[in-house]
mmCIF file of N, CA and C in Angstrom:
data_model
loop_
_atom_site.group_PDB
_atom_site.id
_atom_site.type_symbol
_atom_site.label_atom_id
_atom_site.label_comp_id
_atom_site.label_asym_id
_atom_site.label_seq_id
_atom_site.Cartn_x
_atom_site.Cartn_y
_atom_site.Cartn_z
ATOM 1 N N MET A 26 0.812 -1.180 0.000
ATOM 2 C CA MET A 26 0.000 0.000 0.000
ATOM 3 C C MET A 26 0.865 1.258 0.000
ATOM 4 N N LYS A 27 1.977 1.204 0.805
ATOM 5 C CA LYS A 27 2.886 2.350 0.815
ATOM 6 C C LYS A 27 3.497 2.575 -0.557
ATOM 7 N N ARG A 28 3.776 1.504 -1.236
ATOM 8 C CA ARG A 28 4.385 1.583 -2.559
ATOM 9 C C ARG A 28 3.453 2.302 -3.529
ATOM 10 N N ILE A 29 2.167 2.008 -3.503
ATOM 11 C CA ILE A 29 1.188 2.663 -4.382
ATOM 12 C C ILE A 29 1.078 4.140 -4.020
ATOM 13 N N SER A 30 1.090 4.425 -2.731
ATOM 14 C CA SER A 30 1.015 5.807 -2.276
ATOM 15 C C SER A 30 2.235 6.600 -2.757
ATOM 16 N N VAL A 31 3.423 6.020 -2.663
ATOM 17 C CA VAL A 31 4.647 6.682 -3.126
ATOM 18 C C VAL A 31 4.607 6.877 -4.635
ATOM 19 N N LEU A 32 4.137 5.867 -5.367
ATOM 20 C CA LEU A 32 4.033 5.989 -6.823
ATOM 21 C C LEU A 32 3.043 7.076 -7.224
ATOM 22 N N LEU A 33 1.882 7.130 -6.539
ATOM 23 C CA LEU A 33 0.885 8.167 -6.849
ATOM 24 C C LEU A 33 1.420 9.558 -6.533
ATOM 25 N N THR A 34 2.117 9.700 -5.424
ATOM 26 C CA THR A 34 2.706 10.989 -5.062
ATOM 27 C C THR A 34 3.744 11.408 -6.103
ATOM 28 N N GLY A 35 4.596 10.483 -6.493
ATOM 29 C CA GLY A 35 5.601 10.778 -7.521
ATOM 30 C C GLY A 35 4.968 11.151 -8.840
ATOM 31 N N LEU A 36 3.904 10.438 -9.200
ATOM 32 C CA LEU A 36 3.196 10.730 -10.444
ATOM 33 C C LEU A 36 2.561 12.118 -10.407
ATOM 34 N N LEU A 37 1.971 12.483 -9.275
ATOM 35 C CA LEU A 37 1.374 13.823 -9.136
ATOM 36 C C LEU A 37 2.434 14.919 -9.227
ATOM 37 N N ILE A 38 3.597 14.668 -8.642
ATOM 38 C CA ILE A 38 4.687 15.651 -8.724
ATOM 39 C C ILE A 38 5.141 15.818 -10.169
ATOM 40 N N VAL A 39 5.298 14.730 -10.899
ATOM 41 C CA VAL A 39 5.722 14.797 -12.306
ATOM 42 C C VAL A 39 4.673 15.534 -13.137
ATOM 43 N N ILE A 40 3.397 15.228 -12.932
ATOM 44 C CA ILE A 40 2.326 15.907 -13.677
ATOM 45 C C ILE A 40 2.331 17.396 -13.344
ATOM 46 N N GLY A 41 2.529 17.728 -12.057
ATOM 47 C CA GLY A 41 2.595 19.132 -11.647
ATOM 48 C C GLY A 41 3.752 19.859 -12.308
ATOM 49 N N LEU A 42 4.908 19.242 -12.367
ATOM 50 C CA LEU A 42 6.078 19.862 -13.010
ATOM 51 C C LEU A 42 5.851 20.058 -14.504
ATOM 52 N N ILE A 43 5.238 19.087 -15.144
ATOM 53 C CA ILE A 43 4.933 19.216 -16.576
ATOM 54 C C ILE A 43 3.968 20.378 -16.793
ATOM 55 N N PHE A 44 2.949 20.480 -15.958
ATOM 56 C CA PHE A 44 1.973 21.560 -16.074
ATOM 57 C C PHE A 44 2.657 22.923 -15.921
ATOM 58 N N VAL A 45 3.502 23.056 -14.888
ATOM 59 C CA VAL A 45 4.216 24.318 -14.666
ATOM 60 C C VAL A 45 5.129 24.621 -15.844
ATOM 61 N N PHE A 46 5.815 23.617 -16.355
ATOM 62 C CA PHE A 46 6.719 23.824 -17.485
ATOM 63 C C PHE A 46 5.964 24.278 -18.730
ATOM 64 N N LEU A 47 4.827 23.666 -19.017
ATOM 65 C CA LEU A 47 4.079 23.989 -20.226
ATOM 66 C C LEU A 47 3.294 25.285 -20.117
ATOM 67 N N TYR A 48 2.697 25.562 -18.970
ATOM 68 C CA TYR A 48 1.783 26.688 -18.858
ATOM 69 C C TYR A 48 2.256 27.793 -17.926
ATOM 70 N N GLY A 49 3.160 27.493 -17.047
ATOM 71 C CA GLY A 49 3.598 28.478 -16.063
ATOM 72 C C GLY A 49 4.540 29.522 -16.608
ATOM 73 N N ASN A 50 5.219 29.239 -17.702
ATOM 74 C CA ASN A 50 6.192 30.178 -18.255
ATOM 75 C C ASN A 50 5.621 31.051 -19.357
ATOM 76 N N GLN A 51 4.339 30.955 -19.611
ATOM 77 C CA GLN A 51 3.764 31.756 -20.683
ATOM 78 C C GLN A 51 3.642 33.205 -20.238
ATOM 79 N N LYS A 52 4.141 34.092 -21.061
ATOM 80 C CA LYS A 52 4.041 35.515 -20.791
ATOM 81 C C LYS A 52 2.735 36.029 -21.377
ATOM 82 N N GLN A 53 2.274 37.114 -20.793
ATOM 83 C CA GLN A 53 1.095 37.739 -21.351
ATOM 84 C C GLN A 53 1.477 38.312 -22.718
ATOM 85 N N GLU A 54 0.593 38.171 -23.680
ATOM 86 C CA GLU A 54 0.881 38.615 -25.036
ATOM 87 C C GLU A 54 1.051 40.136 -25.084
ATOM 88 N N GLU A 55 2.088 40.570 -25.777
ATOM 89 C CA GLU A 55 2.334 42.000 -25.951
ATOM 90 C C GLU A 55 1.219 42.608 -26.792
ATOM 91 N N PRO A 56 0.873 43.856 -26.519
ATOM 92 C CA PRO A 56 -0.126 44.509 -27.374
ATOM 93 C C PRO A 56 0.328 44.515 -28.830
ATOM 94 N N LYS A 57 -0.608 44.327 -29.728
ATOM 95 C CA LYS A 57 -0.307 44.329 -31.161
ATOM 96 C C LYS A 57 -0.558 45.733 -31.698
ATOM 97 N N ILE A 58 0.438 46.576 -31.505
ATOM 98 C CA ILE A 58 0.348 47.977 -31.900
ATOM 99 C C ILE A 58 1.348 48.225 -33.021
ATOM 100 N N LEU A 59 0.878 48.811 -34.108
ATOM 101 C CA LEU A 59 1.751 49.197 -35.211
ATOM 102 C C LEU A 59 1.779 50.712 -35.320
ATOM 103 N N SER A 60 2.905 51.230 -35.759
ATOM 104 C CA SER A 60 3.015 52.675 -35.967
ATOM 105 C C SER A 60 3.301 52.964 -37.432
ATOM 106 N N GLN A 61 3.009 54.203 -37.813
ATOM 107 C CA GLN A 61 3.211 54.639 -39.191
ATOM 108 C C GLN A 61 3.583 56.118 -39.165
ATOM 109 N N LEU A 62 4.432 56.531 -40.092
ATOM 110 C CA LEU A 62 4.843 57.925 -40.207
ATOM 111 C C LEU A 62 4.609 58.386 -41.627
ATOM 112 N N GLU A 63 3.961 59.533 -41.753
ATOM 113 C CA GLU A 63 3.673 60.097 -43.072
ATOM 114 C C GLU A 63 4.146 61.545 -43.107
ATOM 115 N N ASP A 64 4.896 61.901 -44.141
ATOM 116 C CA ASP A 64 5.341 63.274 -44.365
ATOM 117 C C ASP A 64 4.250 63.976 -45.166
ATOM 118 N N LYS A 65 3.586 64.943 -44.563
ATOM 119 C CA LYS A 65 2.497 65.660 -45.225
ATOM 120 C C LYS A 65 3.009 66.843 -46.054
ATOM 121 N N GLY A 66 4.324 67.093 -46.012
ATOM 122 C CA GLY A 66 4.894 68.186 -46.791
ATOM 123 C C GLY A 66 4.659 69.530 -46.114
ATOM 124 N N ASN A 67 4.647 70.591 -46.931
ATOM 125 C CA ASN A 67 4.443 71.938 -46.402
ATOM 126 C C ASN A 67 2.953 72.214 -46.243
ATOM 127 N N VAL A 68 2.574 72.583 -45.040
ATOM 128 C CA VAL A 68 1.188 72.922 -44.724
ATOM 129 C C VAL A 68 1.210 74.277 -44.034
ATOM 130 N N GLU A 69 0.615 75.272 -44.672
ATOM 131 C CA GLU A 69 0.560 76.631 -44.121
ATOM 132 C C GLU A 69 1.950 77.150 -43.766
ATOM 133 N N GLY A 70 2.935 76.858 -44.612
ATOM 134 C CA GLY A 70 4.297 77.346 -44.421
ATOM 135 C C GLY A 70 5.122 76.568 -43.413
ATOM 136 N N GLU A 71 4.587 75.475 -42.909
ATOM 137 C CA GLU A 71 5.320 74.654 -41.954
ATOM 138 C C GLU A 71 5.406 73.228 -42.482
ATOM 139 N N ARG A 72 6.411 72.480 -42.021
ATOM 140 C CA ARG A 72 6.535 71.081 -42.427
ATOM 141 C C ARG A 72 5.705 70.253 -41.466
ATOM 142 N N GLU A 73 4.794 69.420 -42.008
ATOM 143 C CA GLU A 73 3.907 68.632 -41.149
ATOM 144 C C GLU A 73 4.164 67.144 -41.316
ATOM 145 N N PHE A 74 4.163 66.445 -40.177
ATOM 146 C CA PHE A 74 4.299 64.992 -40.147
ATOM 147 C C PHE A 74 3.119 64.416 -39.385
ATOM 148 N N LEU A 75 2.672 63.252 -39.822
ATOM 149 C CA LEU A 75 1.578 62.545 -39.163
ATOM 150 C C LEU A 75 2.116 61.200 -38.676
ATOM 151 N N PHE A 76 2.137 61.043 -37.363
ATOM 152 C CA PHE A 76 2.561 59.784 -36.739
ATOM 153 C C PHE A 76 1.312 59.141 -36.164
ATOM 154 N N SER A 77 1.127 57.851 -36.430
ATOM 155 C CA SER A 77 -0.068 57.183 -35.924
ATOM 156 C C SER A 77 0.287 55.834 -35.306
ATOM 157 N N ILE A 78 -0.540 55.441 -34.345
ATOM 158 C CA ILE A 78 -0.443 54.101 -33.769
ATOM 159 C C ILE A 78 -1.803 53.446 -33.928
ATOM 160 N N THR A 79 -1.802 52.149 -34.248
ATOM 161 C CA THR A 79 -3.033 51.406 -34.509
ATOM 162 C C THR A 79 -2.994 50.082 -33.769
ATOM 163 N N ASN A 80 -4.109 49.736 -33.135
ATOM 164 C CA ASN A 80 -4.248 48.424 -32.505
ATOM 165 C C ASN A 80 -4.666 47.447 -33.591
ATOM 166 N N VAL A 81 -3.771 46.564 -33.994
ATOM 167 C CA VAL A 81 -4.068 45.581 -35.040
ATOM 168 C C VAL A 81 -4.417 44.215 -34.443
ATOM 169 N N GLY A 82 -4.519 44.174 -33.110
ATOM 170 C CA GLY A 82 -4.877 42.927 -32.438
ATOM 171 C C GLY A 82 -6.386 42.717 -32.425
ATOM 172 N N LYS A 83 -6.790 41.587 -31.850
ATOM 173 C CA LYS A 83 -8.207 41.235 -31.771
ATOM 174 C C LYS A 83 -8.838 41.653 -30.448
ATOM 175 N N GLU A 84 -8.022 42.123 -29.511
ATOM 176 C CA GLU A 84 -8.500 42.534 -28.193
ATOM 177 C C GLU A 84 -8.211 44.012 -27.991
ATOM 178 N N LYS A 85 -8.987 44.664 -27.124
ATOM 179 C CA LYS A 85 -8.666 46.047 -26.804
ATOM 180 C C LYS A 85 -7.383 46.079 -25.993
ATOM 181 N N GLU A 86 -6.623 47.137 -26.144
ATOM 182 C CA GLU A 86 -5.328 47.267 -25.479
ATOM 183 C C GLU A 86 -5.289 48.557 -24.665
ATOM 184 N N THR A 87 -4.724 48.465 -23.480
ATOM 185 C CA THR A 87 -4.553 49.629 -22.620
ATOM 186 C C THR A 87 -3.096 50.048 -22.690
ATOM 187 N N ILE A 88 -2.881 51.307 -23.032
ATOM 188 C CA ILE A 88 -1.529 51.831 -23.212
ATOM 189 C C ILE A 88 -1.314 52.990 -22.238
ATOM 190 N N GLN A 89 -0.195 52.960 -21.550
ATOM 191 C CA GLN A 89 0.155 54.005 -20.587
ATOM 192 C C GLN A 89 1.155 54.967 -21.221
ATOM 193 N N PHE A 90 0.895 56.266 -21.067
ATOM 194 C CA PHE A 90 1.842 57.289 -21.492
ATOM 195 C C PHE A 90 2.325 58.018 -20.238
ATOM 196 N N PRO A 91 3.634 58.094 -20.028
ATOM 197 C CA PRO A 91 4.159 58.665 -18.787
ATOM 198 C C PRO A 91 4.021 60.191 -18.680
ATOM 199 N N THR A 92 3.952 60.890 -19.801
ATOM 200 C CA THR A 92 3.835 62.355 -19.778
ATOM 201 C C THR A 92 2.853 62.784 -20.858
ATOM 202 N N TRP A 93 2.658 64.093 -20.980
ATOM 203 C CA TRP A 93 1.757 64.631 -22.005
ATOM 204 C C TRP A 93 2.288 64.339 -23.407
ATOM 205 N N LEU A 94 3.613 64.194 -23.559
ATOM 206 C CA LEU A 94 4.201 63.935 -24.868
ATOM 207 C C LEU A 94 4.117 62.435 -25.146
ATOM 208 N N GLU A 95 3.116 62.037 -25.917
ATOM 209 C CA GLU A 95 2.806 60.630 -26.121
ATOM 210 C C GLU A 95 3.666 59.975 -27.197
ATOM 211 N N TYR A 96 4.597 60.706 -27.751
ATOM 212 C CA TYR A 96 5.542 60.129 -28.695
ATOM 213 C C TYR A 96 6.898 60.773 -28.473
ATOM 214 N N ASN A 97 7.923 60.062 -28.894
ATOM 215 C CA ASN A 97 9.285 60.583 -28.857
ATOM 216 C C ASN A 97 9.635 61.014 -30.276
ATOM 217 N N VAL A 98 10.294 62.147 -30.395
ATOM 218 C CA VAL A 98 10.675 62.629 -31.723
ATOM 219 C C VAL A 98 12.084 63.212 -31.664
ATOM 220 N N THR A 99 12.874 62.885 -32.671
ATOM 221 C CA THR A 99 14.198 63.490 -32.811
ATOM 222 C C THR A 99 14.380 63.906 -34.266
ATOM 223 N N ILE A 100 15.112 64.987 -34.441
ATOM 224 C CA ILE A 100 15.446 65.465 -35.790
ATOM 225 C C ILE A 100 16.958 65.543 -35.874
ATOM 226 N N THR A 101 17.491 64.926 -36.901
ATOM 227 C CA THR A 101 18.930 64.893 -37.120
ATOM 228 C C THR A 101 19.245 65.597 -38.431
ATOM 229 N N ASN A 102 20.228 66.478 -38.403
ATOM 230 C CA ASN A 102 20.681 67.135 -39.619
ATOM 231 C C ASN A 102 21.658 66.189 -40.315
ATOM 232 N N LEU A 103 21.309 65.763 -41.520
ATOM 233 C CA LEU A 103 22.142 64.816 -42.261
ATOM 234 C C LEU A 103 23.349 65.482 -42.919
ATOM 235 N N ASP A 104 23.397 66.810 -42.874
ATOM 236 C CA ASP A 104 24.536 67.553 -43.422
ATOM 237 C C ASP A 104 25.598 67.795 -42.343
ATOM 238 N N ASN A 105 25.456 67.118 -41.190
ATOM 239 C CA ASN A 105 26.378 67.245 -40.059
ATOM 240 C C ASN A 105 26.479 68.668 -39.529
ATOM 241 N N LYS A 106 25.367 69.385 -39.559
ATOM 242 C CA LYS A 106 25.327 70.728 -38.988
ATOM 243 C C LYS A 106 24.482 70.677 -37.721
ATOM 244 N N GLU A 107 24.870 71.482 -36.767
ATOM 245 C CA GLU A 107 24.103 71.544 -35.522
ATOM 246 C C GLU A 107 22.884 72.436 -35.741
ATOM 247 N N ILE A 108 21.767 72.023 -35.193
ATOM 248 C CA ILE A 108 20.539 72.800 -35.296
ATOM 249 C C ILE A 108 20.352 73.546 -33.981
ATOM 250 N N PRO A 109 20.487 74.869 -34.002
ATOM 251 C CA PRO A 109 20.230 75.618 -32.753
ATOM 252 C C PRO A 109 18.767 75.440 -32.338
ATOM 253 N N SER A 110 18.558 75.001 -31.095
ATOM 254 C CA SER A 110 17.198 74.722 -30.638
ATOM 255 C C SER A 110 16.319 75.966 -30.649
ATOM 256 N N SER A 111 16.923 77.140 -30.562
ATOM 257 C CA SER A 111 16.127 78.372 -30.567
ATOM 258 C C SER A 111 15.579 78.685 -31.962
ATOM 259 N N GLU A 112 16.173 78.123 -32.997
ATOM 260 C CA GLU A 112 15.722 78.405 -34.361
ATOM 261 C C GLU A 112 14.491 77.596 -34.757
ATOM 262 N N MET A 113 14.435 76.341 -34.347
ATOM 263 C CA MET A 113 13.391 75.444 -34.803
ATOM 264 C C MET A 113 12.241 75.421 -33.788
ATOM 265 N N ILE A 114 11.004 75.431 -34.305
ATOM 266 C CA ILE A 114 9.824 75.379 -33.443
ATOM 267 C C ILE A 114 9.030 74.131 -33.796
ATOM 268 N N MET A 115 8.720 73.315 -32.764
ATOM 269 C CA MET A 115 7.882 72.127 -32.950
ATOM 270 C C MET A 115 6.529 72.389 -32.304
ATOM 271 N N GLU A 116 5.487 72.163 -33.071
ATOM 272 C CA GLU A 116 4.122 72.375 -32.585
ATOM 273 C C GLU A 116 3.393 71.029 -32.566
ATOM 274 N N HIS A 117 3.069 70.548 -31.367
ATOM 275 C CA HIS A 117 2.388 69.268 -31.181
ATOM 276 C C HIS A 117 0.884 69.531 -31.204
ATOM 277 N N LEU A 118 0.240 69.302 -32.345
ATOM 278 C CA LEU A 118 -1.142 69.738 -32.539
ATOM 279 C C LEU A 118 -2.186 68.903 -31.812
ATOM 280 N N ASP A 119 -1.929 67.638 -31.557
ATOM 281 C CA ASP A 119 -2.966 66.751 -31.025
ATOM 282 C C ASP A 119 -2.727 66.337 -29.577
ATOM 283 N N LEU A 120 -1.917 67.082 -28.864
ATOM 284 C CA LEU A 120 -1.592 66.712 -27.492
ATOM 285 C C LEU A 120 -1.989 67.819 -26.523
ATOM 286 N N ASN A 121 -2.267 67.418 -25.291
ATOM 287 C CA ASN A 121 -2.634 68.354 -24.244
ATOM 288 C C ASN A 121 -1.434 68.547 -23.320
ATOM 289 N N GLU A 122 -0.740 69.660 -23.473
ATOM 290 C CA GLU A 122 0.463 69.911 -22.681
ATOM 291 C C GLU A 122 0.150 70.114 -21.207
ATOM 292 N N ASN A 123 -1.101 70.381 -20.859
ATOM 293 C CA ASN A 123 -1.479 70.560 -19.453
ATOM 294 C C ASN A 123 -1.606 69.232 -18.722
ATOM 295 N N ASN A 124 -1.626 68.137 -19.457
ATOM 296 C CA ASN A 124 -1.756 66.813 -18.860
ATOM 297 C C ASN A 124 -0.364 66.316 -18.459
ATOM 298 N N LYS A 125 0.200 66.900 -17.420
ATOM 299 C CA LYS A 125 1.588 66.636 -17.012
ATOM 300 C C LYS A 125 1.820 65.196 -16.564
ATOM 301 N N ASP A 126 0.788 64.536 -16.035
ATOM 302 C CA ASP A 126 0.960 63.189 -15.491
ATOM 303 C C ASP A 126 0.750 62.091 -16.522
ATOM 304 N N GLY A 127 0.550 62.445 -17.766
ATOM 305 C CA GLY A 127 0.323 61.447 -18.797
ATOM 306 C C GLY A 127 -1.114 60.975 -18.800
ATOM 307 N N ARG A 128 -1.371 59.904 -19.527
ATOM 308 C CA ARG A 128 -2.722 59.372 -19.579
ATOM 309 C C ARG A 128 -2.699 57.897 -19.926
ATOM 310 N N THR A 129 -3.842 57.283 -19.708
ATOM 311 C CA THR A 129 -4.056 55.900 -20.090
ATOM 312 C C THR A 129 -5.014 55.919 -21.265
ATOM 313 N N LEU A 130 -4.651 55.217 -22.319
ATOM 314 C CA LEU A 130 -5.453 55.185 -23.536
ATOM 315 C C LEU A 130 -5.870 53.743 -23.799
ATOM 316 N N VAL A 131 -7.168 53.535 -24.025
ATOM 317 C CA VAL A 131 -7.674 52.206 -24.363
ATOM 318 C C VAL A 131 -7.990 52.211 -25.852
ATOM 319 N N LEU A 132 -7.280 51.358 -26.596
ATOM 320 C CA LEU A 132 -7.493 51.249 -28.040
ATOM 321 C C LEU A 132 -8.288 49.985 -28.335
ATOM 322 N N GLU A 133 -9.419 50.164 -28.974
ATOM 323 C CA GLU A 133 -10.224 49.028 -29.422
ATOM 324 C C GLU A 133 -9.534 48.404 -30.644
ATOM 325 N N PRO A 134 -9.880 47.169 -31.016
ATOM 326 C CA PRO A 134 -9.298 46.577 -32.224
ATOM 327 C C PRO A 134 -9.520 47.492 -33.441
ATOM 328 N N ASN A 135 -8.485 47.670 -34.221
ATOM 329 C CA ASN A 135 -8.467 48.510 -35.430
ATOM 330 C C ASN A 135 -8.602 50.004 -35.147
ATOM 331 N N GLN A 136 -8.563 50.412 -33.901
ATOM 332 C CA GLN A 136 -8.619 51.838 -33.586
ATOM 333 C C GLN A 136 -7.252 52.463 -33.800
ATOM 334 N N LYS A 137 -7.263 53.673 -34.338
ATOM 335 C CA LYS A 137 -6.042 54.382 -34.697
ATOM 336 C C LYS A 137 -6.034 55.748 -34.017
ATOM 337 N N VAL A 138 -4.860 56.161 -33.558
ATOM 338 C CA VAL A 138 -4.677 57.480 -32.971
ATOM 339 C C VAL A 138 -3.630 58.207 -33.799
ATOM 340 N N ASP A 139 -3.960 59.425 -34.229
ATOM 341 C CA ASP A 139 -3.048 60.232 -35.047
ATOM 342 C C ASP A 139 -2.452 61.357 -34.212
ATOM 343 N N TYR A 140 -1.184 61.644 -34.484
ATOM 344 C CA TYR A 140 -0.484 62.755 -33.859
ATOM 345 C C TYR A 140 0.133 63.599 -34.972
ATOM 346 N N ARG A 141 -0.248 64.866 -35.034
ATOM 347 C CA ARG A 141 0.330 65.765 -36.035
ATOM 348 C C ARG A 141 1.397 66.638 -35.375
ATOM 349 N N LEU A 142 2.514 66.743 -36.059
ATOM 350 C CA LEU A 142 3.610 67.591 -35.605
ATOM 351 C C LEU A 142 3.960 68.546 -36.738
ATOM 352 N N ARG A 143 3.996 69.828 -36.409
ATOM 353 C CA ARG A 143 4.431 70.825 -37.397
ATOM 354 C C ARG A 143 5.730 71.448 -36.922
ATOM 355 N N ILE A 144 6.636 71.607 -37.894
ATOM 356 C CA ILE A 144 7.945 72.179 -37.604
ATOM 357 C C ILE A 144 8.089 73.447 -38.429
ATOM 358 N N SER A 145 8.508 74.513 -37.769
ATOM 359 C CA SER A 145 8.742 75.765 -38.482
ATOM 360 C C SER A 145 10.100 76.321 -38.084
ATOM 361 N N LYS A 146 10.545 77.270 -38.883
ATOM 362 C CA LYS A 146 11.834 77.935 -38.677
ATOM 363 C C LYS A 146 12.991 76.946 -38.661
ATOM 364 N N ILE A 147 12.922 75.962 -39.542
ATOM 365 C CA ILE A 147 14.009 74.996 -39.635
ATOM 366 C C ILE A 147 14.923 75.429 -40.789
ATOM 367 N N PRO A 148 16.221 75.509 -40.551
ATOM 368 C CA PRO A 148 17.144 75.981 -41.584
ATOM 369 C C PRO A 148 17.191 75.033 -42.791
ATOM 370 N N LYS A 149 17.650 75.568 -43.922
ATOM 371 C CA LYS A 149 17.832 74.740 -45.124
ATOM 372 C C LYS A 149 18.740 73.567 -44.795
ATOM 373 N N GLY A 150 18.443 72.435 -45.450
ATOM 374 C CA GLY A 150 19.300 71.275 -45.247
ATOM 375 C C GLY A 150 18.556 69.971 -45.424
ATOM 376 N N ASN A 151 19.286 68.901 -45.209
ATOM 377 C CA ASN A 151 18.747 67.536 -45.292
ATOM 378 C C ASN A 151 18.609 66.996 -43.874
ATOM 379 N N TYR A 152 17.454 66.399 -43.593
ATOM 380 C CA TYR A 152 17.148 65.967 -42.236
ATOM 381 C C TYR A 152 16.570 64.557 -42.202
ATOM 382 N N GLU A 153 16.635 63.977 -41.021
ATOM 383 C CA GLU A 153 15.925 62.739 -40.747
ATOM 384 C C GLU A 153 15.122 62.964 -39.467
ATOM 385 N N ILE A 154 13.841 62.604 -39.522
ATOM 386 C CA ILE A 154 12.980 62.699 -38.353
ATOM 387 C C ILE A 154 12.634 61.278 -37.916
ATOM 388 N N THR A 155 12.671 61.040 -36.611
ATOM 389 C CA THR A 155 12.397 59.712 -36.063
ATOM 390 C C THR A 155 11.332 59.829 -34.981
ATOM 391 N N PHE A 156 10.307 58.980 -35.084
ATOM 392 C CA PHE A 156 9.207 58.944 -34.121
ATOM 393 C C PHE A 156 9.109 57.560 -33.498
ATOM 394 N N SER A 157 8.666 57.526 -32.251
ATOM 395 C CA SER A 157 8.258 56.282 -31.600
ATOM 396 C C SER A 157 7.235 56.636 -30.538
ATOM 397 N N SER A 158 6.351 55.703 -30.251
ATOM 398 C CA SER A 158 5.339 55.927 -29.222
ATOM 399 C C SER A 158 6.005 55.909 -27.857
ATOM 400 N N ALA A 159 5.645 56.841 -27.001
ATOM 401 C CA ALA A 159 6.204 56.886 -25.650
ATOM 402 C C ALA A 159 5.712 55.720 -24.800
ATOM 403 N N SER A 160 4.733 54.974 -25.305
ATOM 404 C CA SER A 160 4.242 53.796 -24.590
ATOM 405 C C SER A 160 5.227 52.631 -24.696
ATOM 406 N N GLY A 161 6.137 52.705 -25.664
ATOM 407 C CA GLY A 161 7.074 51.613 -25.891
ATOM 408 C C GLY A 161 6.589 50.606 -26.916
ATOM 409 N N TYR A 162 5.357 50.745 -27.381
ATOM 410 C CA TYR A 162 4.790 49.828 -28.365
ATOM 411 C C TYR A 162 4.706 50.496 -29.734
ATOM 412 N N GLY A 163 4.809 49.698 -30.783
ATOM 413 C CA GLY A 163 4.600 50.223 -32.130
ATOM 414 C C GLY A 163 5.844 50.381 -32.961
ATOM 415 N N GLY A 164 7.006 50.281 -32.365
ATOM 416 C CA GLY A 164 8.237 50.385 -33.139
ATOM 417 C C GLY A 164 8.659 51.817 -33.403
ATOM 418 N N VAL A 165 9.684 51.951 -34.210
ATOM 419 C CA VAL A 165 10.284 53.243 -34.534
ATOM 420 C C VAL A 165 10.101 53.507 -36.018
ATOM 421 N N GLN A 166 9.726 54.738 -36.353
ATOM 422 C CA GLN A 166 9.536 55.137 -37.749
ATOM 423 C C GLN A 166 10.424 56.335 -38.045
ATOM 424 N N SER A 167 11.099 56.303 -39.203
ATOM 425 C CA SER A 167 11.973 57.406 -39.612
ATOM 426 C C SER A 167 11.661 57.818 -41.038
ATOM 427 N N ASN A 168 11.977 59.073 -41.333
ATOM 428 C CA ASN A 168 11.750 59.602 -42.673
ATOM 429 C C ASN A 168 12.779 60.701 -42.934
ATOM 430 N N GLU A 169 13.370 60.670 -44.112
ATOM 431 C CA GLU A 169 14.287 61.742 -44.505
ATOM 432 C C GLU A 169 13.501 62.811 -45.246
ATOM 433 N N PHE A 170 13.905 64.085 -45.040
ATOM 434 C CA PHE A 170 13.243 65.172 -45.755
ATOM 435 C C PHE A 170 14.251 66.297 -45.978
ATOM 436 N N LYS A 171 13.884 67.185 -46.893
ATOM 437 C CA LYS A 171 14.775 68.289 -47.276
ATOM 438 C C LYS A 171 14.032 69.611 -47.140
ATOM 439 N N ILE A 172 14.730 70.602 -46.638
ATOM 440 C CA ILE A 172 14.202 71.969 -46.555
ATOM 441 C C ILE A 172 15.021 72.816 -47.538
ATOM 442 N N ASP A 173 14.310 73.396 -48.524
ATOM 443 C CA ASP A 173 14.974 74.172 -49.570
ATOM 444 C C ASP A 173 14.911 75.671 -49.339
ATOM 445 N N ASN A 174 13.953 76.135 -48.598
ATOM 446 C CA ASN A 174 13.791 77.594 -48.483
ATOM 447 C C ASN A 174 14.018 78.088 -47.088
#
């Protein structure tokens, strides 16, 4: 009888370990968020870019933004010239700068959020602009552009 009890206990331990190995290490699925960057060209004398994030998953996704700036943006001069920060003006058209603590955004499946950025007073030259969502999801998007005037 003790032998059967020991065998059953051993069998339960093995089944438990298999269960933990197969199901215990599964991570929660990352949100299926894609990003896109579009150069809208000159709009009202300023250069406009449209950065968007879209939930391409089948479930709604909750995304946390740590500050009012819901995307990261950098501009690099490809002509190896320094851009004085006082010369260039970035206007974040779709963001609330008063929301200092950030926000939580719930994206339904196929829901898209657009962010428009306008840049003015940028010197002539060749540039690269890079965007990414401040949520950490959606990847990084870059685009080269030229300012002639």
